[in-house]
PDB file of C-alpha atoms in Angstrom:
ATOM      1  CA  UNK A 733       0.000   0.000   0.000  1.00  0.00           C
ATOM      2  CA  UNK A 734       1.504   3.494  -0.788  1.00  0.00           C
ATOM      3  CA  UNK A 735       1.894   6.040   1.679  1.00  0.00           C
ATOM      4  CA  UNK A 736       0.236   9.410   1.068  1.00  0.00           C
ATOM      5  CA  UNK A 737       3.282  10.931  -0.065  1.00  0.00           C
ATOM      6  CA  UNK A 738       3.980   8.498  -3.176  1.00  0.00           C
ATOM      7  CA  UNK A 739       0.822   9.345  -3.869  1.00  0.00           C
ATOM      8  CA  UNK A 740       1.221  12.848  -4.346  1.00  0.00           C
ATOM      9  CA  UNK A 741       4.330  11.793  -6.459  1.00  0.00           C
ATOM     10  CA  UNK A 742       2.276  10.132  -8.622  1.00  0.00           C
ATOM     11  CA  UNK A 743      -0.316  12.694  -8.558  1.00  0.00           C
ATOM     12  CA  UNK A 744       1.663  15.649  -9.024  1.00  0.00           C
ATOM     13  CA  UNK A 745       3.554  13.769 -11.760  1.00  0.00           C
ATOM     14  CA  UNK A 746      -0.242  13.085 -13.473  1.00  0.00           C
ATOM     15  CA  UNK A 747      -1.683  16.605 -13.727  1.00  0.00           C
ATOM     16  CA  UNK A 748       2.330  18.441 -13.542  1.00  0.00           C
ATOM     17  CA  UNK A 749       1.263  19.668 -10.182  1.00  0.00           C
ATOM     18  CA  UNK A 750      -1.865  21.689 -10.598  1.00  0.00           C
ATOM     19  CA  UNK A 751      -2.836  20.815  -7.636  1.00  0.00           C
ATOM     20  CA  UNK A 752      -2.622  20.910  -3.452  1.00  0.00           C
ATOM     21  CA  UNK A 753      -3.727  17.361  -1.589  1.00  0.00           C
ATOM     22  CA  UNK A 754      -4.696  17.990   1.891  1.00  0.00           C
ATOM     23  CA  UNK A 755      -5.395  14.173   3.392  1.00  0.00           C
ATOM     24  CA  UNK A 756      -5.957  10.511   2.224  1.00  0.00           C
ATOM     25  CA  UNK A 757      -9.447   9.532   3.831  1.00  0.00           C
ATOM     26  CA  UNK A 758     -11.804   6.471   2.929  1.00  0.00           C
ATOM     27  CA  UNK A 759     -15.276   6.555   2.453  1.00  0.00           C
ATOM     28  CA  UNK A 760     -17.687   4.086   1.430  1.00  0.00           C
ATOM     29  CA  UNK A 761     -15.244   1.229   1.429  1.00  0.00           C
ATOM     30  CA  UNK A 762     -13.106   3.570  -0.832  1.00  0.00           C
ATOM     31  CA  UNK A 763     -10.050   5.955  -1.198  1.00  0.00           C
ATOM     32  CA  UNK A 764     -10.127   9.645  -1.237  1.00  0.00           C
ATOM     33  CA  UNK A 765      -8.219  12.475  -2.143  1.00  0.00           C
ATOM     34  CA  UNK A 766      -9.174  15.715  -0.515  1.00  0.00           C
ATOM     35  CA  UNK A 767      -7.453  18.071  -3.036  1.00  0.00           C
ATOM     36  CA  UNK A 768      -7.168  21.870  -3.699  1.00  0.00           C
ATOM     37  CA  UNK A 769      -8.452  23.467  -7.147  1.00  0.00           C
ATOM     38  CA  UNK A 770      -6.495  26.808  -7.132  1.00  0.00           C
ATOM     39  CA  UNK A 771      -9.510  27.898  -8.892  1.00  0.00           C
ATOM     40  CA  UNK A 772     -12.394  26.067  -7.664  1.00  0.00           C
ATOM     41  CA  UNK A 773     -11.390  25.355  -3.961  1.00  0.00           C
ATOM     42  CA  UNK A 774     -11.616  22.238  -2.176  1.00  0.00           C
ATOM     43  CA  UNK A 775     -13.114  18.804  -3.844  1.00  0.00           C
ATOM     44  CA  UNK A 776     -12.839  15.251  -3.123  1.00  0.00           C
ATOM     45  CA  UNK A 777     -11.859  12.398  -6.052  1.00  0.00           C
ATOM     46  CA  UNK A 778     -11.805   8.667  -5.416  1.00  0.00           C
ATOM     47  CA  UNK A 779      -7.591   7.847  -5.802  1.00  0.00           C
ATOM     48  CA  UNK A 780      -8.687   5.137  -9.095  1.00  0.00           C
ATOM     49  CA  UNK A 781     -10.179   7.647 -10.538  1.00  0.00           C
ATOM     50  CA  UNK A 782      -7.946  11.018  -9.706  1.00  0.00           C
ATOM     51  CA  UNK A 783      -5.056   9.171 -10.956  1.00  0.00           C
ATOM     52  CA  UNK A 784      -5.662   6.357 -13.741  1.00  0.00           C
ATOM     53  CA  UNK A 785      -8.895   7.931 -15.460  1.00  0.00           C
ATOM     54  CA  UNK A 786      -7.168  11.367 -14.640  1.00  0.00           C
ATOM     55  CA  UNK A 787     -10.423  12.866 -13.303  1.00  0.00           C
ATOM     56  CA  UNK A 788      -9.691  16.479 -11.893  1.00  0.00           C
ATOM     57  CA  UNK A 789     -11.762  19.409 -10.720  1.00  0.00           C
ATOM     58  CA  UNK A 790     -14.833  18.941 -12.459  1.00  0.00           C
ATOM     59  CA  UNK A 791     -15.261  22.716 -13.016  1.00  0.00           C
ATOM     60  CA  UNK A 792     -12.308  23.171 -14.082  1.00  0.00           C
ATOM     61  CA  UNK A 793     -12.730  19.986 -16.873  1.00  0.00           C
ATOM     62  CA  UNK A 794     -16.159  22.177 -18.317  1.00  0.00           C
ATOM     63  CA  UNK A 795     -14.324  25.179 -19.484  1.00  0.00           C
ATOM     64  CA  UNK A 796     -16.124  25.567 -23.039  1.00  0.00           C
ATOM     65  CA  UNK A 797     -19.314  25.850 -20.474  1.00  0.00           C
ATOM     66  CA  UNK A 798     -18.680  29.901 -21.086  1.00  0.00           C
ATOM     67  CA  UNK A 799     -20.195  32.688 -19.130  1.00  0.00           C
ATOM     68  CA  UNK A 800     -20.842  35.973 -20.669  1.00  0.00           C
ATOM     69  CA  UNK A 801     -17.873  37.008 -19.445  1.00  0.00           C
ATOM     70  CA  UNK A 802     -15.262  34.427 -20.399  1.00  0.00           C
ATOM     71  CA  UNK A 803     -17.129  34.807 -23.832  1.00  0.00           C
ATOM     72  CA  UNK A 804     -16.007  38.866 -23.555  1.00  0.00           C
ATOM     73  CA  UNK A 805     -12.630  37.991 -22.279  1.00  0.00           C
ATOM     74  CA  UNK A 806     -11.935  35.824 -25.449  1.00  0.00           C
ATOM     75  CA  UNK A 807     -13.618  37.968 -28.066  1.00  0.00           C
ATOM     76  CA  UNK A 808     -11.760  40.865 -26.983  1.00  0.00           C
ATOM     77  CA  UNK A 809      -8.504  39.191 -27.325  1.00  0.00           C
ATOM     78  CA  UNK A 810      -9.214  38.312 -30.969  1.00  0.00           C
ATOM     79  CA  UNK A 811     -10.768  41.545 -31.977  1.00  0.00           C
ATOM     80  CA  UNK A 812      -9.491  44.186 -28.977  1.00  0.00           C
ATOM     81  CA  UNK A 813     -12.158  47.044 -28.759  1.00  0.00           C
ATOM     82  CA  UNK A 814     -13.709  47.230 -32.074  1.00  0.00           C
ATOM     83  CA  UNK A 815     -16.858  45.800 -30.188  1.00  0.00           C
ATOM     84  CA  UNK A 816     -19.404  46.240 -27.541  1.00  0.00           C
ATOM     85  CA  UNK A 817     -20.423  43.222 -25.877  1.00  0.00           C
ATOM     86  CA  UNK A 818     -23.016  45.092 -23.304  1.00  0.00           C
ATOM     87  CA  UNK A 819     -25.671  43.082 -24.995  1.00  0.00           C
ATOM     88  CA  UNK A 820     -24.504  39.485 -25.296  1.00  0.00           C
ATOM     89  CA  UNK A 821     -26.302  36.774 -23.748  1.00  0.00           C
ATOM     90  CA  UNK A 822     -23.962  33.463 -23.859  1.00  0.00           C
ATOM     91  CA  UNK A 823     -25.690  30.506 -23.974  1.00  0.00           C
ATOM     92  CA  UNK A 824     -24.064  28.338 -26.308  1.00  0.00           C
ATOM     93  CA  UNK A 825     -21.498  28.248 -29.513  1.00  0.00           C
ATOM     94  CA  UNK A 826     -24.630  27.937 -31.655  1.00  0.00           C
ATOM     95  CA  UNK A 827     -27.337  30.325 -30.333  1.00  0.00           C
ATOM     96  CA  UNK A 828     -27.050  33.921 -32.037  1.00  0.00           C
ATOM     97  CA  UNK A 829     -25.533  37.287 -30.098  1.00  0.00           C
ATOM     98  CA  UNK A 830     -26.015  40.428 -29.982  1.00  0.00           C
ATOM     99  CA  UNK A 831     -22.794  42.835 -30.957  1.00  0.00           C
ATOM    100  CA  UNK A 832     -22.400  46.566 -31.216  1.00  0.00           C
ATOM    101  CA  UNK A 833     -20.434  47.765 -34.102  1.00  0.00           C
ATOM    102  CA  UNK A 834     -18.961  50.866 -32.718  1.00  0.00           C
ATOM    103  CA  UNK A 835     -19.021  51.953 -36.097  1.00  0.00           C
ATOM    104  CA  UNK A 836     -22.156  50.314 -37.803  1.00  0.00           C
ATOM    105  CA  UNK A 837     -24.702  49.420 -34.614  1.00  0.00           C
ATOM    106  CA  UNK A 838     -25.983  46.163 -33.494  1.00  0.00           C
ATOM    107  CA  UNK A 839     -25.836  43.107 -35.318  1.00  0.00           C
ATOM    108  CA  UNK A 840     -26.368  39.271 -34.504  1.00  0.00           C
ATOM    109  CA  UNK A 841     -23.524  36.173 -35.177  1.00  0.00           C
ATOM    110  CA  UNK A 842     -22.926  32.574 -33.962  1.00  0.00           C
ATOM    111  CA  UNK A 843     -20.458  33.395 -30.885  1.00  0.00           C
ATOM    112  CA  UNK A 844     -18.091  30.482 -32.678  1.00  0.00           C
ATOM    113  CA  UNK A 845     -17.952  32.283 -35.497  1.00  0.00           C
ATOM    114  CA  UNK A 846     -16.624  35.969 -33.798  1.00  0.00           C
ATOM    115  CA  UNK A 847     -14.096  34.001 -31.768  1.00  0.00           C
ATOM    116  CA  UNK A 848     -13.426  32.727 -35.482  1.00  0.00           C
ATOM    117  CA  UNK A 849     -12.542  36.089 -36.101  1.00  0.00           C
ATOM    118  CA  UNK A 850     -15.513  36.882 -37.908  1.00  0.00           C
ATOM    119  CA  UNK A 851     -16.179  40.835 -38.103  1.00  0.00           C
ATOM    120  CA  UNK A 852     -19.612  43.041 -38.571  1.00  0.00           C
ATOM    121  CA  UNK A 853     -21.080  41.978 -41.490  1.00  0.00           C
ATOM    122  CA  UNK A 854     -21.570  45.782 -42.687  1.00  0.00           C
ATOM    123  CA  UNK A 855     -17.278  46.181 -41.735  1.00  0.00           C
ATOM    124  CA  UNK A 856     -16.493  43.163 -43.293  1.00  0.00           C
ATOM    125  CA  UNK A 857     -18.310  43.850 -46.574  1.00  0.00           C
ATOM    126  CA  UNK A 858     -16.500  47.558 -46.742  1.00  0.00           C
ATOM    127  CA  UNK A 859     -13.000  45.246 -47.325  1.00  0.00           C
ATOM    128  CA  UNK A 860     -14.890  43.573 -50.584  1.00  0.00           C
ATOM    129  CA  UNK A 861     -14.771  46.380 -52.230  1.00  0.00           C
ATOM    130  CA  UNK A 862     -11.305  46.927 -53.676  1.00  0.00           C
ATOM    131  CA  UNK A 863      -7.876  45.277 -54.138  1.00  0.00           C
ATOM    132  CA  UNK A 864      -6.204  48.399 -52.984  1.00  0.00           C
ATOM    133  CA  UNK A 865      -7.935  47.785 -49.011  1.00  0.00           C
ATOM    134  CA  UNK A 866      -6.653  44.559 -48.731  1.00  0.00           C
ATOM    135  CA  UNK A 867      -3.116  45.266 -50.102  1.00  0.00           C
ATOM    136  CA  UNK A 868      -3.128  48.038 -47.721  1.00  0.00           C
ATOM    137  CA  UNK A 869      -4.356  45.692 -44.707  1.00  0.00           C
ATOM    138  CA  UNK A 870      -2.035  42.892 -46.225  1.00  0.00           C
ATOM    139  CA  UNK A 871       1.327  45.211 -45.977  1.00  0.00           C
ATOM    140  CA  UNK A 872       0.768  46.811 -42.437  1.00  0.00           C
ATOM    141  CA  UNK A 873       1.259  43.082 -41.051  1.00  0.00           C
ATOM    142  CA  UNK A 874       3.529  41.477 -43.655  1.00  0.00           C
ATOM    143  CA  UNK A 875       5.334  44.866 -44.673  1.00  0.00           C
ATOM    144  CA  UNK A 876       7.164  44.734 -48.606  1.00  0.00           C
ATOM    145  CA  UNK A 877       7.649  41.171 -47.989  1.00  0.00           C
ATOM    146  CA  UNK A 878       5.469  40.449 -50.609  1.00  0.00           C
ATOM    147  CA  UNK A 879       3.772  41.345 -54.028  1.00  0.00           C
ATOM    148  CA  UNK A 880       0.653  41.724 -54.364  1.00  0.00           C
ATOM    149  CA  UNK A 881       0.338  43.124 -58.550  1.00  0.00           C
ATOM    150  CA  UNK A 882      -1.762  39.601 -59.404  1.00  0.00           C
ATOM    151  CA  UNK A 883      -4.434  39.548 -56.592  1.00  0.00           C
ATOM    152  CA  UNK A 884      -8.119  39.358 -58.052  1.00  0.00           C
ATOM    153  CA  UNK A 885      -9.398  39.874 -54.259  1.00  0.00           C
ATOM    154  CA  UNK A 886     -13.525  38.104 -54.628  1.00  0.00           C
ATOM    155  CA  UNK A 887     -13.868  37.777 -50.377  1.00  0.00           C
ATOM    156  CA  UNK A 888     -12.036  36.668 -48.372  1.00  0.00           C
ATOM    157  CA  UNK A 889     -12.069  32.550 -48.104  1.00  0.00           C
ATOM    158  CA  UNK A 890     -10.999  32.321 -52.319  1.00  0.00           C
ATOM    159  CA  UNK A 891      -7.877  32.319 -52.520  1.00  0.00           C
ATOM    160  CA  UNK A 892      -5.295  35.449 -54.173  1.00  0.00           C
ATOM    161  CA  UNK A 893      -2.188  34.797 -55.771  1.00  0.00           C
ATOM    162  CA  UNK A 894       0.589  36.582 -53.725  1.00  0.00           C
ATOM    163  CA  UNK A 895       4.079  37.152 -55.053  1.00  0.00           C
ATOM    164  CA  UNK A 896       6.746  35.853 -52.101  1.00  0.00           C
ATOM    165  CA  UNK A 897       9.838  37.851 -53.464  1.00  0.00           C
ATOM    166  CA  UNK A 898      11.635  34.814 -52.299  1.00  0.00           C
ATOM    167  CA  UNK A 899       9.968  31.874 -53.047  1.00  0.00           C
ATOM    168  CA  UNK A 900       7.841  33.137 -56.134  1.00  0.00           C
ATOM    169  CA  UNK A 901       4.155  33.164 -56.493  1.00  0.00           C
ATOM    170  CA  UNK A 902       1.893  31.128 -54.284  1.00  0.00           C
ATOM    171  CA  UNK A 903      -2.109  30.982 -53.735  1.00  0.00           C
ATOM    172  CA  UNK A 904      -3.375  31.597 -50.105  1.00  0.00           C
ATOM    173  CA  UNK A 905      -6.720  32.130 -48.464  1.00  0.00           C
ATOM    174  CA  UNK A 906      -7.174  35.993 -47.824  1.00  0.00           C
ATOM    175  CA  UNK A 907      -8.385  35.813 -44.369  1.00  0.00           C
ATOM    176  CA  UNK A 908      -5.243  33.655 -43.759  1.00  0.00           C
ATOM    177  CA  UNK A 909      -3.029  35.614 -45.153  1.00  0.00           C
ATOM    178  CA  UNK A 910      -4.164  38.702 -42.905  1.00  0.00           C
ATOM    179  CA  UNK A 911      -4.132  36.750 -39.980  1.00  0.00           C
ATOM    180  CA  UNK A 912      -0.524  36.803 -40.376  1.00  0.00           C
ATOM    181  CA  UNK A 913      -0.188  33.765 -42.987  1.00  0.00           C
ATOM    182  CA  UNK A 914       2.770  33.656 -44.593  1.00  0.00           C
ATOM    183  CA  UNK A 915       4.198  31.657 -47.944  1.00  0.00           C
ATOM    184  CA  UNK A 916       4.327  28.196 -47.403  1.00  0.00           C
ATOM    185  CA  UNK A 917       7.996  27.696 -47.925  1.00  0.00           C
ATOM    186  CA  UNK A 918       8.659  30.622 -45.817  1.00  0.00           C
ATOM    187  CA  UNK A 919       6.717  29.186 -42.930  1.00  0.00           C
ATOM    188  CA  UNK A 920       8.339  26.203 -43.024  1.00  0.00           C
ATOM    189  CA  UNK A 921      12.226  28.175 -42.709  1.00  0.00           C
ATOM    190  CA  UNK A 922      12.140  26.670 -38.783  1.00  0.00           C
ATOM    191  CA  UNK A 923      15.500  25.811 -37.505  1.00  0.00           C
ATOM    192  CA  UNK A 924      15.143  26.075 -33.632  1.00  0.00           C
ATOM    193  CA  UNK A 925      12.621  26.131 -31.038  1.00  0.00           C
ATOM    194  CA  UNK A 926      13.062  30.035 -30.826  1.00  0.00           C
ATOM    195  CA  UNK A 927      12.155  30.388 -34.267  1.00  0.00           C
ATOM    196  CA  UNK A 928       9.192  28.265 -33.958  1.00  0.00           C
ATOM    197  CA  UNK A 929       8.226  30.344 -31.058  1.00  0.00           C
ATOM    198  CA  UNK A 930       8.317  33.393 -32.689  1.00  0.00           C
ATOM    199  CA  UNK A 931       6.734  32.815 -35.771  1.00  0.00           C
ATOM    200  CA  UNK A 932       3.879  31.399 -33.394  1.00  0.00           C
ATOM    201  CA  UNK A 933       3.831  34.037 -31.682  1.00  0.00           C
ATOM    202  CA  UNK A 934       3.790  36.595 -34.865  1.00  0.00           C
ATOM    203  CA  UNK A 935       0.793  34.256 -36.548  1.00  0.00           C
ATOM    204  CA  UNK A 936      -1.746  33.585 -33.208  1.00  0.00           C
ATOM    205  CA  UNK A 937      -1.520  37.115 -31.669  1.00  0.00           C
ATOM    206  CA  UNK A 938       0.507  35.366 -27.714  1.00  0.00           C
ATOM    207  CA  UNK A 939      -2.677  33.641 -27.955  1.00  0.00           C
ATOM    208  CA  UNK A 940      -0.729  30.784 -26.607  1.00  0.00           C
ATOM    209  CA  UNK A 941       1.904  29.209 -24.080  1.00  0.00           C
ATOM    210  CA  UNK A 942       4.832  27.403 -25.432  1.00  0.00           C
ATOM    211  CA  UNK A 943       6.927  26.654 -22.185  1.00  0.00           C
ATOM    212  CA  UNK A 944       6.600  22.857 -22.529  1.00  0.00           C
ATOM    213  CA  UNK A 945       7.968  23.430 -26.659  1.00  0.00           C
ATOM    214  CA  UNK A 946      10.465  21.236 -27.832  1.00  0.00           C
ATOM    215  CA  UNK A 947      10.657  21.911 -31.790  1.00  0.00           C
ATOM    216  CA  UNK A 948      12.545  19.137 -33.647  1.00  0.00           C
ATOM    217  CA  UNK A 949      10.537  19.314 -36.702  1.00  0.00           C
ATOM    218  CA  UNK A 950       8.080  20.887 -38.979  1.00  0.00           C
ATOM    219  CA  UNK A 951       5.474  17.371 -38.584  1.00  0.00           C
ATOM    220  CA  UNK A 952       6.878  15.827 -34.536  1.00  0.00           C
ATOM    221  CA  UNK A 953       3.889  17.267 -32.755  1.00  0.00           C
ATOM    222  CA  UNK A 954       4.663  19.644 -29.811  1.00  0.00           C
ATOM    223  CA  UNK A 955       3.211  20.601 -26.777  1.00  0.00           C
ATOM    224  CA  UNK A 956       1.215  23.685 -26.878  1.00  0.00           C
ATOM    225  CA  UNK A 957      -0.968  25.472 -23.890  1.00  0.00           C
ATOM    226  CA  UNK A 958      -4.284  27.173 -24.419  1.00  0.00           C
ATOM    227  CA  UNK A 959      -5.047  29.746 -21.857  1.00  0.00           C
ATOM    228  CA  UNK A 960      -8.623  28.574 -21.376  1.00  0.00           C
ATOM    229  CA  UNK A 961      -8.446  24.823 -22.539  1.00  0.00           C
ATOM    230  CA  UNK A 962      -4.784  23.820 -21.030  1.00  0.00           C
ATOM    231  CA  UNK A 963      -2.289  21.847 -22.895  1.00  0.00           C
ATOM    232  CA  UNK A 964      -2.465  20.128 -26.473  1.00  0.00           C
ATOM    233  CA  UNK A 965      -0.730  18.457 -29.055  1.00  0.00           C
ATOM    234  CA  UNK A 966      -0.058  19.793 -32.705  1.00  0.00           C
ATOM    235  CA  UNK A 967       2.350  19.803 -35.623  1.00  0.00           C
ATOM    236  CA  UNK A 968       4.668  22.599 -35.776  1.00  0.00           C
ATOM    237  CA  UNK A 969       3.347  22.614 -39.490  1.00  0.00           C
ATOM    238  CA  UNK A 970      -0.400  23.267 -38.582  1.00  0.00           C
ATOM    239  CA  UNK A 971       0.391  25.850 -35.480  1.00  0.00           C
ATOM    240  CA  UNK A 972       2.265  27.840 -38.119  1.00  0.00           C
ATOM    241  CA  UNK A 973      -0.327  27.735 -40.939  1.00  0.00           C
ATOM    242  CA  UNK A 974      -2.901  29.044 -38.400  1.00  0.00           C
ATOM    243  CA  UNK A 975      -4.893  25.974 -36.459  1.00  0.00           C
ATOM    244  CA  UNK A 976      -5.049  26.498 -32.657  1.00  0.00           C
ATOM    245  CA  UNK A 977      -6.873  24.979 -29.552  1.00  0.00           C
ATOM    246  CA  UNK A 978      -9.018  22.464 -31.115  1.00  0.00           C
ATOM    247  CA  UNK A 979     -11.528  23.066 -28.162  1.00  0.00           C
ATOM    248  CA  UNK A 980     -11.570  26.921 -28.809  1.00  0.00           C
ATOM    249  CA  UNK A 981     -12.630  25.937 -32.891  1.00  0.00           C
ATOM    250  CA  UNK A 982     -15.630  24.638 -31.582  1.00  0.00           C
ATOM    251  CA  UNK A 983     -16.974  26.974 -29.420  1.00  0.00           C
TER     252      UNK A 983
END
C-alpha cells in the first residue's frame, strides 16, 4: 500500500502539479483524495479515478461551459475594442448574439464564429470592395515582404495569388493571409525552437503558451498550452499555418 506521499508523487507527476492534496481519507469502502483546485477550492476524487482515469476538478474539466464574461474575455482578445459586448447573452457556440459595431450598430452572429474572427457583417463587406484595401491591410502586417500586382481579391475565403519575393508566387486564403499567414515555404524556414516560437507568436496574436515546446521538426507534434483549454498536441506545421486549440474551434 503506498503512503500518502507516493501518492502525491504520482499525482503531481499526473496533472504536472496543478494541484494541493490535503489528506488521504476512505469513504464508502473507498479511497479519497481531498485536493485543492487553485480555482475552484476544495473537492474530493476517489484515488482510481484522480489518478488512472485522470479525473480532476470537475469545473475546471467544463471550461467551453462559457459565461458571458469568459465569452467577452476571449472575443476581446481576438478583436481588442472594435466591439461592444453590453448586450450578449452566452448561452451556447450555436445560439445567435447580440454585438455593437462601434461603427455600424448592433448586429447578430454565432459566438463560434466571432471568436473565429468573424467581423460586422456591414465592416467586413467595406474590405470587398477593392484590391487596394486589402493590399493596404495585407502590408501593415507582412510589410514589402510580398507582391501583391496579381491579386483578383472576390472575399475573403478564395484564394489570391501573392508574389513571395523569395519563393515566387503562391495561392493563399485571404483571411489567412491577414491573420498573419505567410508563404508556405517561408513558414516552413524553422531551424530552432526560438524560431518556432516566434513565428507562433507573430501568426496567433501570444494567444498561446509554449513553455513545454520542444521543436525538432516541422510534422513531430509539440506541446502547446491554451489559456482557457490547457495543454495540447499539434504539428509545428499546422500551429504555423494558423490551427489552434481544437476546443476553442468549436466553441
Amino acid at each position: 500500500m503506498k503512503t500518502f506521499e507516493e501518492w502525491i508523487i504520482i499525482a503531481n507527476k499526473t496533472f504536472n502539479n496543478k494541484y494541493k492534496y490535503n489528506k488521504i481519507f476512505k469513504k464508502d469502502k473507498y479511497n479519497f483524495f481531498e485536493i485543492v483546485c487553485e480555482t475552484h477550492g476544495i473537492f474530493e476524487k476517489k484515488i482510481q479515478n484522480h489518478i488512472l482515469k485522470q479525473q480532476g476538478c470537475s469545473l475546471c474539466s467544463k471550461p467551453s461551459r462559457l459565461t458571458n464574461n469568459l465569452f467577452i474575455d476571449k472575443a476581446t482578445k481576438i478583436h481588442g475594442d472594435k466591439y461592444d459586448y453590453t448586450q450578449v447573452e452566452y448561452k451556447n457556440g450555436n445560439t445567435k448574439i447580440k454585438i455593437i459595431c462601434k461603427e455600424h450598430g448592433i448586429f447578430v452572429q454565432l459566438p463560434q464564429n466571432h471568436l473565429k474572427g468573424q467581423n460586422c457583417p456591414i465592416c467586413s463587406n467595406r474590405f470587398k470592395f477593392t484590391n487596394e484595401i486589402f493590399i493596404e491591410k495585407a502590408q501593415k502586417i507582412h510589410g514589402n515582404k510580398y507582391g501583391y500586382a496579381e491579386i483578383n481579391y472576390i472575399n475573403n475565403q478564395t484564394k489570391i495569388k501573392i508574389l513571395c519575393k523569395e519563393h515566387g508566387y503562391f495561392n493563399q486564403i485571404p483571411m489567412n493571409h491577414l491573420k498573419g499567414n505567410q508563404c508556405y515555404k517561408c513558414s516552413n524556414i524553422v531551424k530552432t525552437n526560438d524560431d518556432f516560437i516566434a513565428k507562433a507568436n507573430i501568426i496567433h496574436k501570444n494567444m498561446y503558451i509554449y513553455d513545454k515546446t520542444n521543436y525538432k521538426s516541422a510534422r513531430k507534434k509539440v506541446i502547446i498550452e491554451c489559456t482557457i483549454h490547457g495543454e495540447f498536441t499539434q504539428s509545428p506545421n499546422d500551429h504555423l499555418n494558423g490551427c489552434g486549440c481544437q476546443r476553442c474551434s468549436i466553441l
